[in-house]
JSON list of C-alpha atoms in Angstrom, two decimals:
[
{"chain": "A", "resi": 1, "resn": "MET", "atom": "CA", "xyz": [8.37, 11.20, -25.00]},
{"chain": "A", "resi": 2, "resn": "LYS", "atom": "CA", "xyz": [5.64, 9.29, -23.16]},
{"chain": "A", "resi": 3, "resn": "LYS", "atom": "CA", "xyz": [3.17, 11.44, -21.25]},
{"chain": "A", "resi": 4, "resn": "LYS", "atom": "CA", "xyz": [3.44, 11.10, -17.47]},
{"chain": "A", "resi": 5, "resn": "THR", "atom": "CA", "xyz": [0.26, 9.41, -16.31]},
{"chain": "A", "resi": 6, "resn": "ALA", "atom": "CA", "xyz": [-0.48, 7.62, -13.04]},
{"chain": "A", "resi": 7, "resn": "LEU", "atom": "CA", "xyz": [-3.26, 5.60, -11.46]},
{"chain": "A", "resi": 8, "resn": "VAL", "atom": "CA", "xyz": [-3.48, 5.58, -7.65]},
{"chain": "A", "resi": 9, "resn": "THR", "atom": "CA", "xyz": [-5.77, 3.21, -5.75]},
{"chain": "A", "resi": 10, "resn": "GLY", "atom": "CA", "xyz": [-7.04, 4.02, -2.29]},
{"chain": "A", "resi": 11, "resn": "ALA", "atom": "CA", "xyz": [-6.73, 7.68, -3.28]},
{"chain": "A", "resi": 12, "resn": "SER", "atom": "CA", "xyz": [-9.56, 9.14, -1.21]},
{"chain": "A", "resi": 13, "resn": "SER", "atom": "CA", "xyz": [-7.48, 9.72, 1.94]},
{"chain": "A", "resi": 14, "resn": "GLY", "atom": "CA", "xyz": [-4.17, 9.17, 3.70]},
{"chain": "A", "resi": 15, "resn": "ILE", "atom": "CA", "xyz": [-1.14, 8.00, 1.76]},
{"chain": "A", "resi": 16, "resn": "GLY", "atom": "CA", "xyz": [-3.15, 7.55, -1.44]},
{"chain": "A", "resi": 17, "resn": "ALA", "atom": "CA", "xyz": [-4.45, 11.12, -1.46]},
{"chain": "A", "resi": 18, "resn": "VAL", "atom": "CA", "xyz": [-0.95, 12.45, -0.82]},
{"chain": "A", "resi": 19, "resn": "PHE", "atom": "CA", "xyz": [0.41, 10.34, -3.68]},
{"chain": "A", "resi": 20, "resn": "ALA", "atom": "CA", "xyz": [-2.21, 11.88, -5.98]},
{"chain": "A", "resi": 21, "resn": "ARG", "atom": "CA", "xyz": [-1.34, 15.43, -4.90]},
{"chain": "A", "resi": 22, "resn": "GLU", "atom": "CA", "xyz": [2.43, 14.96, -5.13]},
{"chain": "A", "resi": 23, "resn": "LEU", "atom": "CA", "xyz": [2.24, 13.26, -8.52]},
{"chain": "A", "resi": 24, "resn": "ALA", "atom": "CA", "xyz": [0.00, 16.01, -9.89]},
{"chain": "A", "resi": 25, "resn": "GLN", "atom": "CA", "xyz": [2.54, 18.57, -8.70]},
{"chain": "A", "resi": 26, "resn": "GLU", "atom": "CA", "xyz": [5.25, 16.63, -10.52]},
{"chain": "A", "resi": 27, "resn": "GLY", "atom": "CA", "xyz": [3.35, 16.87, -13.78]},
{"chain": "A", "resi": 28, "resn": "TYR", "atom": "CA", "xyz": [1.52, 13.54, -13.85]},
{"chain": "A", "resi": 29, "resn": "VAL", "atom": "CA", "xyz": [-2.03, 13.28, -15.09]},
{"chain": "A", "resi": 30, "resn": "VAL", "atom": "CA", "xyz": [-3.57, 11.30, -12.24]},
{"chain": "A", "resi": 31, "resn": "THR", "atom": "CA", "xyz": [-6.47, 8.86, -12.17]},
{"chain": "A", "resi": 32, "resn": "CYS", "atom": "CA", "xyz": [-7.74, 8.46, -8.60]},
{"chain": "A", "resi": 33, "resn": "VAL", "atom": "CA", "xyz": [-9.48, 5.23, -7.58]},
{"chain": "A", "resi": 34, "resn": "ALA", "atom": "CA", "xyz": [-11.47, 4.64, -4.38]},
{"chain": "A", "resi": 35, "resn": "ARG", "atom": "CA", "xyz": [-14.94, 3.71, -3.15]},
{"chain": "A", "resi": 36, "resn": "SER", "atom": "CA", "xyz": [-16.02, 7.17, -1.97]},
{"chain": "A", "resi": 37, "resn": "GLN", "atom": "CA", "xyz": [-17.37, 9.28, -4.82]},
{"chain": "A", "resi": 38, "resn": "ASP", "atom": "CA", "xyz": [-17.68, 12.40, -2.67]},
{"chain": "A", "resi": 39, "resn": "LYS", "atom": "CA", "xyz": [-14.07, 12.26, -1.50]},
{"chain": "A", "resi": 40, "resn": "LEU", "atom": "CA", "xyz": [-12.79, 11.54, -5.00]},
{"chain": "A", "resi": 41, "resn": "GLU", "atom": "CA", "xyz": [-14.76, 14.44, -6.46]},
{"chain": "A", "resi": 42, "resn": "GLY", "atom": "CA", "xyz": [-13.22, 16.76, -3.87]},
{"chain": "A", "resi": 43, "resn": "LEU", "atom": "CA", "xyz": [-9.72, 15.47, -4.54]},
{"chain": "A", "resi": 44, "resn": "VAL", "atom": "CA", "xyz": [-9.95, 15.69, -8.34]},
{"chain": "A", "resi": 45, "resn": "LYS", "atom": "CA", "xyz": [-11.35, 19.22, -8.07]},
{"chain": "A", "resi": 46, "resn": "GLU", "atom": "CA", "xyz": [-8.38, 20.11, -5.86]},
{"chain": "A", "resi": 47, "resn": "LEU", "atom": "CA", "xyz": [-5.91, 18.61, -8.34]},
{"chain": "A", "resi": 48, "resn": "GLY", "atom": "CA", "xyz": [-7.29, 20.70, -11.20]},
{"chain": "A", "resi": 49, "resn": "SER", "atom": "CA", "xyz": [-8.34, 20.09, -14.77]},
{"chain": "A", "resi": 50, "resn": "GLY", "atom": "CA", "xyz": [-7.20, 17.01, -16.66]},
{"chain": "A", "resi": 51, "resn": "HIS", "atom": "CA", "xyz": [-7.22, 14.61, -13.73]},
{"chain": "A", "resi": 52, "resn": "ARG", "atom": "CA", "xyz": [-9.90, 11.94, -13.42]},
{"chain": "A", "resi": 53, "resn": "MET", "atom": "CA", "xyz": [-11.48, 9.50, -11.00]},
{"chain": "A", "resi": 54, "resn": "LEU", "atom": "CA", "xyz": [-12.83, 5.96, -11.01]},
{"chain": "A", "resi": 55, "resn": "VAL", "atom": "CA", "xyz": [-15.26, 5.01, -8.26]},
{"chain": "A", "resi": 56, "resn": "ALA", "atom": "CA", "xyz": [-14.69, 1.33, -7.55]},
{"chain": "A", "resi": 57, "resn": "ASP", "atom": "CA", "xyz": [-14.74, -1.18, -4.72]},
{"chain": "A", "resi": 58, "resn": "LEU", "atom": "CA", "xyz": [-11.73, -3.38, -5.46]},
{"chain": "A", "resi": 59, "resn": "ALA", "atom": "CA", "xyz": [-13.24, -6.23, -3.43]},
{"chain": "A", "resi": 60, "resn": "ASP", "atom": "CA", "xyz": [-16.01, -6.48, -6.03]},
{"chain": "A", "resi": 61, "resn": "HIS", "atom": "CA", "xyz": [-14.83, -8.60, -8.97]},
{"chain": "A", "resi": 62, "resn": "GLY", "atom": "CA", "xyz": [-16.83, -6.72, -11.59]},
{"chain": "A", "resi": 63, "resn": "GLN", "atom": "CA", "xyz": [-15.66, -3.31, -10.39]},
{"chain": "A", "resi": 64, "resn": "LEU", "atom": "CA", "xyz": [-12.08, -4.55, -10.16]},
{"chain": "A", "resi": 65, "resn": "GLN", "atom": "CA", "xyz": [-12.28, -5.79, -13.75]},
{"chain": "A", "resi": 66, "resn": "ARG", "atom": "CA", "xyz": [-13.37, -2.31, -14.81]},
{"chain": "A", "resi": 67, "resn": "VAL", "atom": "CA", "xyz": [-10.25, -0.81, -13.24]},
{"chain": "A", "resi": 68, "resn": "GLU", "atom": "CA", "xyz": [-8.08, -3.53, -14.82]},
{"chain": "A", "resi": 69, "resn": "ALA", "atom": "CA", "xyz": [-9.50, -2.67, -18.23]},
{"chain": "A", "resi": 70, "resn": "ASP", "atom": "CA", "xyz": [-8.72, 0.99, -17.62]},
{"chain": "A", "resi": 71, "resn": "VAL", "atom": "CA", "xyz": [-5.12, 0.17, -16.67]},
{"chain": "A", "resi": 72, "resn": "GLU", "atom": "CA", "xyz": [-4.65, -1.87, -19.84]},
{"chain": "A", "resi": 73, "resn": "SER", "atom": "CA", "xyz": [-6.27, 0.65, -22.17]},
{"chain": "A", "resi": 74, "resn": "MET", "atom": "CA", "xyz": [-4.70, 3.81, -20.73]},
{"chain": "A", "resi": 75, "resn": "GLY", "atom": "CA", "xyz": [-1.09, 2.59, -20.65]},
{"chain": "A", "resi": 76, "resn": "TYR", "atom": "CA", "xyz": [-0.14, 4.45, -17.47]},
{"chain": "A", "resi": 77, "resn": "SER", "atom": "CA", "xyz": [3.50, 5.26, -16.85]},
{"chain": "A", "resi": 78, "resn": "LEU", "atom": "CA", "xyz": [3.04, 4.70, -13.09]},
{"chain": "A", "resi": 79, "resn": "LEU", "atom": "CA", "xyz": [0.71, 2.52, -11.02]},
{"chain": "A", "resi": 80, "resn": "VAL", "atom": "CA", "xyz": [0.46, 2.99, -7.26]},
{"chain": "A", "resi": 81, "resn": "ASN", "atom": "CA", "xyz": [-1.32, 0.06, -5.61]},
{"chain": "A", "resi": 82, "resn": "ASN", "atom": "CA", "xyz": [-2.14, 1.72, -2.31]},
{"chain": "A", "resi": 83, "resn": "ALA", "atom": "CA", "xyz": [-5.62, 0.36, -1.51]},
{"chain": "A", "resi": 84, "resn": "GLY", "atom": "CA", "xyz": [-5.60, -1.81, 1.58]},
{"chain": "A", "resi": 85, "resn": "TYR", "atom": "CA", "xyz": [-6.70, -1.97, 5.19]},
{"chain": "A", "resi": 86, "resn": "GLY", "atom": "CA", "xyz": [-6.28, -3.92, 8.42]},
{"chain": "A", "resi": 87, "resn": "ILE", "atom": "CA", "xyz": [-8.56, -5.69, 10.85]},
{"chain": "A", "resi": 88, "resn": "TYR", "atom": "CA", "xyz": [-7.49, -6.55, 14.36]},
{"chain": "A", "resi": 89, "resn": "GLY", "atom": "CA", "xyz": [-8.34, -9.07, 17.04]},
{"chain": "A", "resi": 90, "resn": "ARG", "atom": "CA", "xyz": [-7.71, -12.71, 17.83]},
{"chain": "A", "resi": 91, "resn": "PHE", "atom": "CA", "xyz": [-7.78, -14.68, 14.58]},
{"chain": "A", "resi": 92, "resn": "GLU", "atom": "CA", "xyz": [-10.55, -17.09, 15.63]},
{"chain": "A", "resi": 93, "resn": "GLU", "atom": "CA", "xyz": [-12.77, -14.26, 16.91]},
{"chain": "A", "resi": 94, "resn": "ILE", "atom": "CA", "xyz": [-12.89, -12.36, 13.62]},
{"chain": "A", "resi": 95, "resn": "PRO", "atom": "CA", "xyz": [-15.54, -13.64, 11.16]},
{"chain": "A", "resi": 96, "resn": "LEU", "atom": "CA", "xyz": [-13.86, -15.48, 8.31]},
{"chain": "A", "resi": 97, "resn": "ASP", "atom": "CA", "xyz": [-15.74, -13.54, 5.63]},
{"chain": "A", "resi": 98, "resn": "GLN", "atom": "CA", "xyz": [-14.20, -10.32, 6.97]},
{"chain": "A", "resi": 99, "resn": "GLN", "atom": "CA", "xyz": [-10.74, -11.82, 6.73]},
{"chain": "A", "resi": 100, "resn": "GLU", "atom": "CA", "xyz": [-11.38, -13.09, 3.21]},
{"chain": "A", "resi": 101, "resn": "HIS", "atom": "CA", "xyz": [-12.53, -9.60, 2.21]},
{"chain": "A", "resi": 102, "resn": "LEU", "atom": "CA", "xyz": [-9.26, -8.22, 3.61]},
{"chain": "A", "resi": 103, "resn": "MET", "atom": "CA", "xyz": [-7.24, -10.72, 1.58]},
{"chain": "A", "resi": 104, "resn": "THR", "atom": "CA", "xyz": [-9.16, -9.85, -1.57]},
{"chain": "A", "resi": 105, "resn": "VAL", "atom": "CA", "xyz": [-8.38, -6.14, -1.27]},
{"chain": "A", "resi": 106, "resn": "ASN", "atom": "CA", "xyz": [-4.82, -6.41, 0.05]},
{"chain": "A", "resi": 107, "resn": "MET", "atom": "CA", "xyz": [-3.63, -9.20, -2.25]},
{"chain": "A", "resi": 108, "resn": "ASN", "atom": "CA", "xyz": [-5.96, -10.21, -5.08]},
{"chain": "A", "resi": 109, "resn": "ALA", "atom": "CA", "xyz": [-6.71, -6.69, -6.31]},
{"chain": "A", "resi": 110, "resn": "LEU", "atom": "CA", "xyz": [-3.03, -5.78, -6.12]},
{"chain": "A", "resi": 111, "resn": "ILE", "atom": "CA", "xyz": [-2.03, -8.89, -8.09]},
{"chain": "A", "resi": 112, "resn": "ARG", "atom": "CA", "xyz": [-4.59, -8.30, -10.82]},
{"chain": "A", "resi": 113, "resn": "LEU", "atom": "CA", "xyz": [-3.79, -4.62, -11.27]},
{"chain": "A", "resi": 114, "resn": "SER", "atom": "CA", "xyz": [-0.04, -5.33, -11.25]},
{"chain": "A", "resi": 115, "resn": "HIS", "atom": "CA", "xyz": [-0.60, -7.93, -13.96]},
{"chain": "A", "resi": 116, "resn": "ALA", "atom": "CA", "xyz": [-2.68, -5.56, -16.08]},
{"chain": "A", "resi": 117, "resn": "PHE", "atom": "CA", "xyz": [-0.03, -2.85, -15.74]},
{"chain": "A", "resi": 118, "resn": "LEU", "atom": "CA", "xyz": [3.06, -4.95, -16.40]},
{"chain": "A", "resi": 119, "resn": "LYS", "atom": "CA", "xyz": [1.58, -6.50, -19.55]},
{"chain": "A", "resi": 120, "resn": "LYS", "atom": "CA", "xyz": [1.58, -3.03, -21.14]},
{"chain": "A", "resi": 121, "resn": "ALA", "atom": "CA", "xyz": [4.51, -1.38, -19.33]},
{"chain": "A", "resi": 122, "resn": "ASP", "atom": "CA", "xyz": [7.32, 0.26, -21.28]},
{"chain": "A", "resi": 123, "resn": "SER", "atom": "CA", "xyz": [10.91, 0.97, -20.30]},
{"chain": "A", "resi": 124, "resn": "GLY", "atom": "CA", "xyz": [10.92, 3.87, -17.85]},
{"chain": "A", "resi": 125, "resn": "ASP", "atom": "CA", "xyz": [7.54, 3.02, -16.31]},
{"chain": "A", "resi": 126, "resn": "GLY", "atom": "CA", "xyz": [7.12, 2.30, -12.60]},
{"chain": "A", "resi": 127, "resn": "LEU", "atom": "CA", "xyz": [4.99, 0.26, -10.20]},
{"chain": "A", "resi": 128, "resn": "ILE", "atom": "CA", "xyz": [4.74, 1.03, -6.47]},
{"chain": "A", "resi": 129, "resn": "ASN", "atom": "CA", "xyz": [2.99, -1.51, -4.24]},
{"chain": "A", "resi": 130, "resn": "VAL", "atom": "CA", "xyz": [2.29, -0.17, -0.77]},
{"chain": "A", "resi": 131, "resn": "SER", "atom": "CA", "xyz": [3.09, -2.80, 1.85]},
{"chain": "A", "resi": 132, "resn": "SER", "atom": "CA", "xyz": [4.03, -2.23, 5.51]},
{"chain": "A", "resi": 133, "resn": "ALA", "atom": "CA", "xyz": [7.05, -2.39, 7.79]},
{"chain": "A", "resi": 134, "resn": "LEU", "atom": "CA", "xyz": [5.10, -5.17, 9.54]},
{"chain": "A", "resi": 135, "resn": "SER", "atom": "CA", "xyz": [5.69, -7.30, 6.45]},
{"chain": "A", "resi": 136, "resn": "LEU", "atom": "CA", "xyz": [9.22, -7.94, 7.71]},
{"chain": "A", "resi": 137, "resn": "LEU", "atom": "CA", "xyz": [8.04, -8.73, 11.22]},
{"chain": "A", "resi": 138, "resn": "THR", "atom": "CA", "xyz": [4.85, -10.36, 12.46]},
{"chain": "A", "resi": 139, "resn": "TYR", "atom": "CA", "xyz": [1.81, -9.04, 14.27]},
{"chain": "A", "resi": 140, "resn": "PRO", "atom": "CA", "xyz": [-0.16, -11.14, 16.76]},
{"chain": "A", "resi": 141, "resn": "GLY", "atom": "CA", "xyz": [-3.56, -9.50, 16.96]},
{"chain": "A", "resi": 142, "resn": "GLY", "atom": "CA", "xyz": [-3.37, -8.63, 13.28]},
{"chain": "A", "resi": 143, "resn": "ALA", "atom": "CA", "xyz": [-2.24, -11.98, 11.90]},
{"chain": "A", "resi": 144, "resn": "VAL", "atom": "CA", "xyz": [-3.99, -11.95, 8.53]},
{"chain": "A", "resi": 145, "resn": "TYR", "atom": "CA", "xyz": [-3.18, -8.28, 7.87]},
{"chain": "A", "resi": 146, "resn": "ALA", "atom": "CA", "xyz": [0.53, -8.80, 8.55]},
{"chain": "A", "resi": 147, "resn": "ALA", "atom": "CA", "xyz": [0.51, -11.95, 6.41]},
{"chain": "A", "resi": 148, "resn": "THR", "atom": "CA", "xyz": [-1.05, -10.08, 3.47]},
{"chain": "A", "resi": 149, "resn": "LYS", "atom": "CA", "xyz": [1.65, -7.45, 3.71]},
{"chain": "A", "resi": 150, "resn": "ALA", "atom": "CA", "xyz": [4.40, -10.08, 3.90]},
{"chain": "A", "resi": 151, "resn": "PHE", "atom": "CA", "xyz": [2.95, -11.43, 0.68]},
{"chain": "A", "resi": 152, "resn": "VAL", "atom": "CA", "xyz": [2.95, -7.98, -0.94]},
{"chain": "A", "resi": 153, "resn": "THR", "atom": "CA", "xyz": [6.61, -7.36, -0.09]},
{"chain": "A", "resi": 154, "resn": "ASN", "atom": "CA", "xyz": [7.78, -10.78, -1.26]},
{"chain": "A", "resi": 155, "resn": "PHE", "atom": "CA", "xyz": [5.67, -10.62, -4.42]},
{"chain": "A", "resi": 156, "resn": "THR", "atom": "CA", "xyz": [6.84, -7.11, -5.28]},
{"chain": "A", "resi": 157, "resn": "GLU", "atom": "CA", "xyz": [10.52, -7.78, -4.71]},
{"chain": "A", "resi": 158, "resn": "SER", "atom": "CA", "xyz": [10.27, -10.74, -7.08]},
{"chain": "A", "resi": 159, "resn": "LEU", "atom": "CA", "xyz": [8.65, -8.48, -9.68]},
{"chain": "A", "resi": 160, "resn": "TRP", "atom": "CA", "xyz": [11.47, -5.97, -9.20]},
{"chain": "A", "resi": 161, "resn": "TYR", "atom": "CA", "xyz": [13.96, -8.60, -10.36]},
{"chain": "A", "resi": 162, "resn": "GLU", "atom": "CA", "xyz": [11.78, -9.91, -13.16]},
{"chain": "A", "resi": 163, "resn": "ASN", "atom": "CA", "xyz": [11.32, -6.45, -14.69]},
{"chain": "A", "resi": 164, "resn": "LYS", "atom": "CA", "xyz": [14.55, -4.58, -14.02]},
{"chain": "A", "resi": 165, "resn": "ASP", "atom": "CA", "xyz": [16.30, -5.69, -17.21]},
{"chain": "A", "resi": 166, "resn": "ARG", "atom": "CA", "xyz": [13.48, -4.30, -19.36]},
{"chain": "A", "resi": 167, "resn": "GLY", "atom": "CA", "xyz": [13.65, -0.93, -17.62]},
{"chain": "A", "resi": 168, "resn": "VAL", "atom": "CA", "xyz": [10.42, -1.16, -15.63]},
{"chain": "A", "resi": 169, "resn": "TYR", "atom": "CA", "xyz": [11.01, -0.26, -11.99]},
{"chain": "A", "resi": 170, "resn": "VAL", "atom": "CA", "xyz": [8.95, -2.12, -9.39]},
{"chain": "A", "resi": 171, "resn": "MET", "atom": "CA", "xyz": [9.21, -1.32, -5.68]},
{"chain": "A", "resi": 172, "resn": "ALA", "atom": "CA", "xyz": [7.49, -2.12, -2.40]},
{"chain": "A", "resi": 173, "resn": "LEU", "atom": "CA", "xyz": [6.89, 0.80, -0.05]},
{"chain": "A", "resi": 174, "resn": "LEU", "atom": "CA", "xyz": [6.99, -0.27, 3.60]},
{"chain": "A", "resi": 175, "resn": "PRO", "atom": "CA", "xyz": [5.56, 2.49, 5.80]},
{"chain": "A", "resi": 176, "resn": "GLY", "atom": "CA", "xyz": [5.71, 2.29, 9.55]},
{"chain": "A", "resi": 177, "resn": "LEU", "atom": "CA", "xyz": [3.01, 3.92, 11.65]},
{"chain": "A", "resi": 178, "resn": "THR", "atom": "CA", "xyz": [1.65, 6.83, 9.62]},
{"chain": "A", "resi": 179, "resn": "ASP", "atom": "CA", "xyz": [-0.58, 9.76, 10.58]},
{"chain": "A", "resi": 180, "resn": "THR", "atom": "CA", "xyz": [-3.73, 8.59, 8.81]},
{"chain": "A", "resi": 181, "resn": "ASN", "atom": "CA", "xyz": [-7.09, 7.18, 9.93]},
{"chain": "A", "resi": 182, "resn": "PHE", "atom": "CA", "xyz": [-5.78, 3.65, 9.27]},
{"chain": "A", "resi": 183, "resn": "ASN", "atom": "CA", "xyz": [-5.79, 2.60, 12.93]},
{"chain": "A", "resi": 184, "resn": "ALA", "atom": "CA", "xyz": [-9.32, 3.83, 13.56]},
{"chain": "A", "resi": 185, "resn": "VAL", "atom": "CA", "xyz": [-10.64, 0.32, 13.15]},
{"chain": "A", "resi": 186, "resn": "ALA", "atom": "CA", "xyz": [-12.81, -1.74, 15.48]},
{"chain": "A", "resi": 187, "resn": "THR", "atom": "CA", "xyz": [-13.14, -5.48, 15.01]},
{"chain": "A", "resi": 188, "resn": "ALA", "atom": "CA", "xyz": [-14.28, -8.35, 17.15]},
{"chain": "A", "resi": 189, "resn": "GLY", "atom": "CA", "xyz": [-15.57, -5.80, 19.66]},
{"chain": "A", "resi": 190, "resn": "ARG", "atom": "CA", "xyz": [-12.11, -4.31, 20.17]},
{"chain": "A", "resi": 191, "resn": "THR", "atom": "CA", "xyz": [-10.95, -0.84, 19.19]},
{"chain": "A", "resi": 192, "resn": "VAL", "atom": "CA", "xyz": [-7.28, -0.42, 18.36]},
{"chain": "A", "resi": 193, "resn": "PRO", "atom": "CA", "xyz": [-5.87, 2.25, 20.68]},
{"chain": "A", "resi": 194, "resn": "ALA", "atom": "CA", "xyz": [-3.45, 4.89, 19.49]},
{"chain": "A", "resi": 195, "resn": "GLU", "atom": "CA", "xyz": [0.10, 3.62, 19.36]},
{"chain": "A", "resi": 196, "resn": "THR", "atom": "CA", "xyz": [2.78, 5.30, 21.42]},
{"chain": "A", "resi": 197, "resn": "MET", "atom": "CA", "xyz": [5.49, 4.65, 18.85]},
{"chain": "A", "resi": 198, "resn": "ARG", "atom": "CA", "xyz": [6.45, 7.57, 16.66]},
{"chain": "A", "resi": 199, "resn": "SER", "atom": "CA", "xyz": [4.38, 8.01, 13.54]},
{"chain": "A", "resi": 200, "resn": "TYR", "atom": "CA", "xyz": [5.23, 9.93, 10.38]},
{"chain": "A", "resi": 201, "resn": "PRO", "atom": "CA", "xyz": [3.09, 12.26, 8.27]},
{"chain": "A", "resi": 202, "resn": "PRO", "atom": "CA", "xyz": [1.96, 10.66, 5.00]},
{"chain": "A", "resi": 203, "resn": "GLU", "atom": "CA", "xyz": [3.77, 13.44, 3.13]},
{"chain": "A", "resi": 204, "resn": "VAL", "atom": "CA", "xyz": [7.10, 12.14, 4.50]},
{"chain": "A", "resi": 205, "resn": "VAL", "atom": "CA", "xyz": [6.23, 8.59, 3.44]},
{"chain": "A", "resi": 206, "resn": "VAL", "atom": "CA", "xyz": [5.27, 9.62, -0.09]},
{"chain": "A", "resi": 207, "resn": "LYS", "atom": "CA", "xyz": [8.31, 11.86, -0.61]},
{"chain": "A", "resi": 208, "resn": "LYS", "atom": "CA", "xyz": [10.52, 8.91, 0.39]},
{"chain": "A", "resi": 209, "resn": "ALA", "atom": "CA", "xyz": [8.72, 6.71, -2.13]},
{"chain": "A", "resi": 210, "resn": "LEU", "atom": "CA", "xyz": [9.00, 9.21, -4.97]},
{"chain": "A", "resi": 211, "resn": "ALA", "atom": "CA", "xyz": [12.69, 9.75, -4.26]},
{"chain": "A", "resi": 212, "resn": "ALA", "atom": "CA", "xyz": [13.18, 5.98, -4.52]},
{"chain": "A", "resi": 213, "resn": "LEU", "atom": "CA", "xyz": [11.16, 5.96, -7.74]},
{"chain": "A", "resi": 214, "resn": "LYS", "atom": "CA", "xyz": [13.56, 8.50, -9.24]},
{"chain": "A", "resi": 215, "resn": "ALA", "atom": "CA", "xyz": [16.63, 6.55, -8.05]},
{"chain": "A", "resi": 216, "resn": "ARG", "atom": "CA", "xyz": [15.21, 3.25, -9.42]},
{"chain": "A", "resi": 217, "resn": "LYS", "atom": "CA", "xyz": [17.47, 1.00, -7.35]},
{"chain": "A", "resi": 218, "resn": "ALA", "atom": "CA", "xyz": [15.98, -0.68, -4.27]},
{"chain": "A", "resi": 219, "resn": "PRO", "atom": "CA", "xyz": [13.30, -3.41, -4.52]},
{"chain": "A", "resi": 220, "resn": "SER", "atom": "CA", "xyz": [11.79, -2.18, -1.26]},
{"chain": "A", "resi": 221, "resn": "VAL", "atom": "CA", "xyz": [11.95, 1.00, 0.81]},
{"chain": "A", "resi": 222, "resn": "ILE", "atom": "CA", "xyz": [11.14, 1.42, 4.50]},
{"chain": "A", "resi": 223, "resn": "SER", "atom": "CA", "xyz": [9.93, 4.95, 5.28]},
{"chain": "A", "resi": 224, "resn": "GLY", "atom": "CA", "xyz": [11.32, 6.55, 8.42]},
{"chain": "A", "resi": 225, "resn": "PRO", "atom": "CA", "xyz": [14.72, 5.99, 10.08]},
{"chain": "A", "resi": 226, "resn": "LEU", "atom": "CA", "xyz": [13.11, 4.67, 13.27]},
{"chain": "A", "resi": 227, "resn": "TYR", "atom": "CA", "xyz": [11.37, 1.86, 11.41]},
{"chain": "A", "resi": 228, "resn": "ARG", "atom": "CA", "xyz": [14.47, 1.05, 9.38]},
{"chain": "A", "resi": 229, "resn": "PHE", "atom": "CA", "xyz": [16.37, 0.66, 12.64]},
{"chain": "A", "resi": 230, "resn": "LEU", "atom": "CA", "xyz": [13.63, -1.40, 14.30]},
{"chain": "A", "resi": 231, "resn": "THR", "atom": "CA", "xyz": [13.31, -3.81, 11.40]},
{"chain": "A", "resi": 232, "resn": "PHE", "atom": "CA", "xyz": [17.09, -4.22, 11.27]},
{"chain": "A", "resi": 233, "resn": "LEU", "atom": "CA", "xyz": [17.17, -4.87, 15.02]},
{"chain": "A", "resi": 234, "resn": "SER", "atom": "CA", "xyz": [14.33, -7.37, 14.99]},
{"chain": "A", "resi": 235, "resn": "THR", "atom": "CA", "xyz": [15.29, -9.26, 11.84]},
{"chain": "A", "resi": 236, "resn": "ARG", "atom": "CA", "xyz": [19.09, -9.33, 12.18]},
{"chain": "A", "resi": 237, "resn": "LEU", "atom": "CA", "xyz": [19.88, -9.23, 15.89]},
{"chain": "A", "resi": 238, "resn": "MET", "atom": "CA", "xyz": [17.00, -11.18, 17.46]},
{"chain": "A", "resi": 239, "resn": "SER", "atom": "CA", "xyz": [15.83, -14.74, 17.21]},
{"chain": "A", "resi": 240, "resn": "ARG", "atom": "CA", "xyz": [12.49, -15.20, 15.48]},
{"chain": "A", "resi": 241, "resn": "LYS", "atom": "CA", "xyz": [10.94, -16.39, 18.76]},
{"chain": "A", "resi": 242, "resn": "THR", "atom": "CA", "xyz": [12.11, -13.27, 20.58]},
{"chain": "A", "resi": 243, "resn": "MET", "atom": "CA", "xyz": [10.78, -10.98, 17.88]},
{"chain": "A", "resi": 244, "resn": "VAL", "atom": "CA", "xyz": [7.36, -12.67, 17.79]},
{"chain": "A", "resi": 245, "resn": "THR", "atom": "CA", "xyz": [7.13, -12.57, 21.59]},
{"chain": "A", "resi": 246, "resn": "ILE", "atom": "CA", "xyz": [7.96, -8.86, 21.72]},
{"chain": "A", "resi": 247, "resn": "MET", "atom": "CA", "xyz": [5.44, -8.06, 18.99]},
{"chain": "A", "resi": 248, "resn": "GLY", "atom": "CA", "xyz": [2.80, -10.14, 20.76]},
{"chain": "A", "resi": 249, "resn": "LYS", "atom": "CA", "xyz": [3.34, -8.47, 24.13]},
{"chain": "A", "resi": 250, "resn": "GLY", "atom": "CA", "xyz": [3.15, -5.07, 22.46]},
{"chain": "A", "resi": 251, "resn": "SER", "atom": "CA", "xyz": [0.00, -5.83, 20.46]},
{"chain": "A", "resi": 252, "resn": "PRO", "atom": "CA", "xyz": [-2.71, -3.44, 21.69]},
{"chain": "A", "resi": 253, "resn": "VAL", "atom": "CA", "xyz": [-5.60, -5.80, 20.93]},
{"chain": "A", "resi": 254, "resn": "LEU", "atom": "CA", "xyz": [-4.06, -8.62, 22.98]},
{"chain": "A", "resi": 255, "resn": "ARG", "atom": "CA", "xyz": [-3.30, -6.57, 26.08]},
{"chain": "A", "resi": 256, "resn": "LYS", "atom": "CA", "xyz": [-5.36, -7.71, 29.03]}
]
């Protein structure tokens, strides 16, 4: 029987750190990937002996290639592509190099690591790509971020179909607002204020993902009943124009 091994990107905090902890508790040997060596050292020490870390900035091509090589050589039974971030503000006010950096981390790194994993994947293995509930909507004030997540969901659902007959389960995880430091971002001179909509602890999000991983059915999973209802309401019962208008009026960085 194949040893349970997992690689988690963006593992230094938030959803990624919770994935690492939960997977270790379930008997996986976990490789944690992130930029912060100090945070990774603390996490791996917490997880216990046998677990490992890779310090890498996935926006750097050379460092990304090093992680790709590790994925190919180790033959992990699970890959969690969690690394990603958002920047907010009016599109034309955010420097283009910042937006290109965002696209590199949120899309290019995810594509390359997914490719490295699926080339070596065996029946029973799994791939989780962390997207966002916003991927089914739109987000004025975070246009490029929402577009990258729409890409991740579409890309991952296609991979679900391509790989299901060979027994490799691929899923997109679509969290809504989660209790992490994700929204503590300032761009274009604007700080994103705390949202008033209900948020969920990252532990709830990860447990939902791991339950879906065990069930091996859905190509995508939205965490939290509130966000499942809101995405149903906005994608099935509203016109596209109405949905975009509501999201725009509610965007904290566009409020005057």
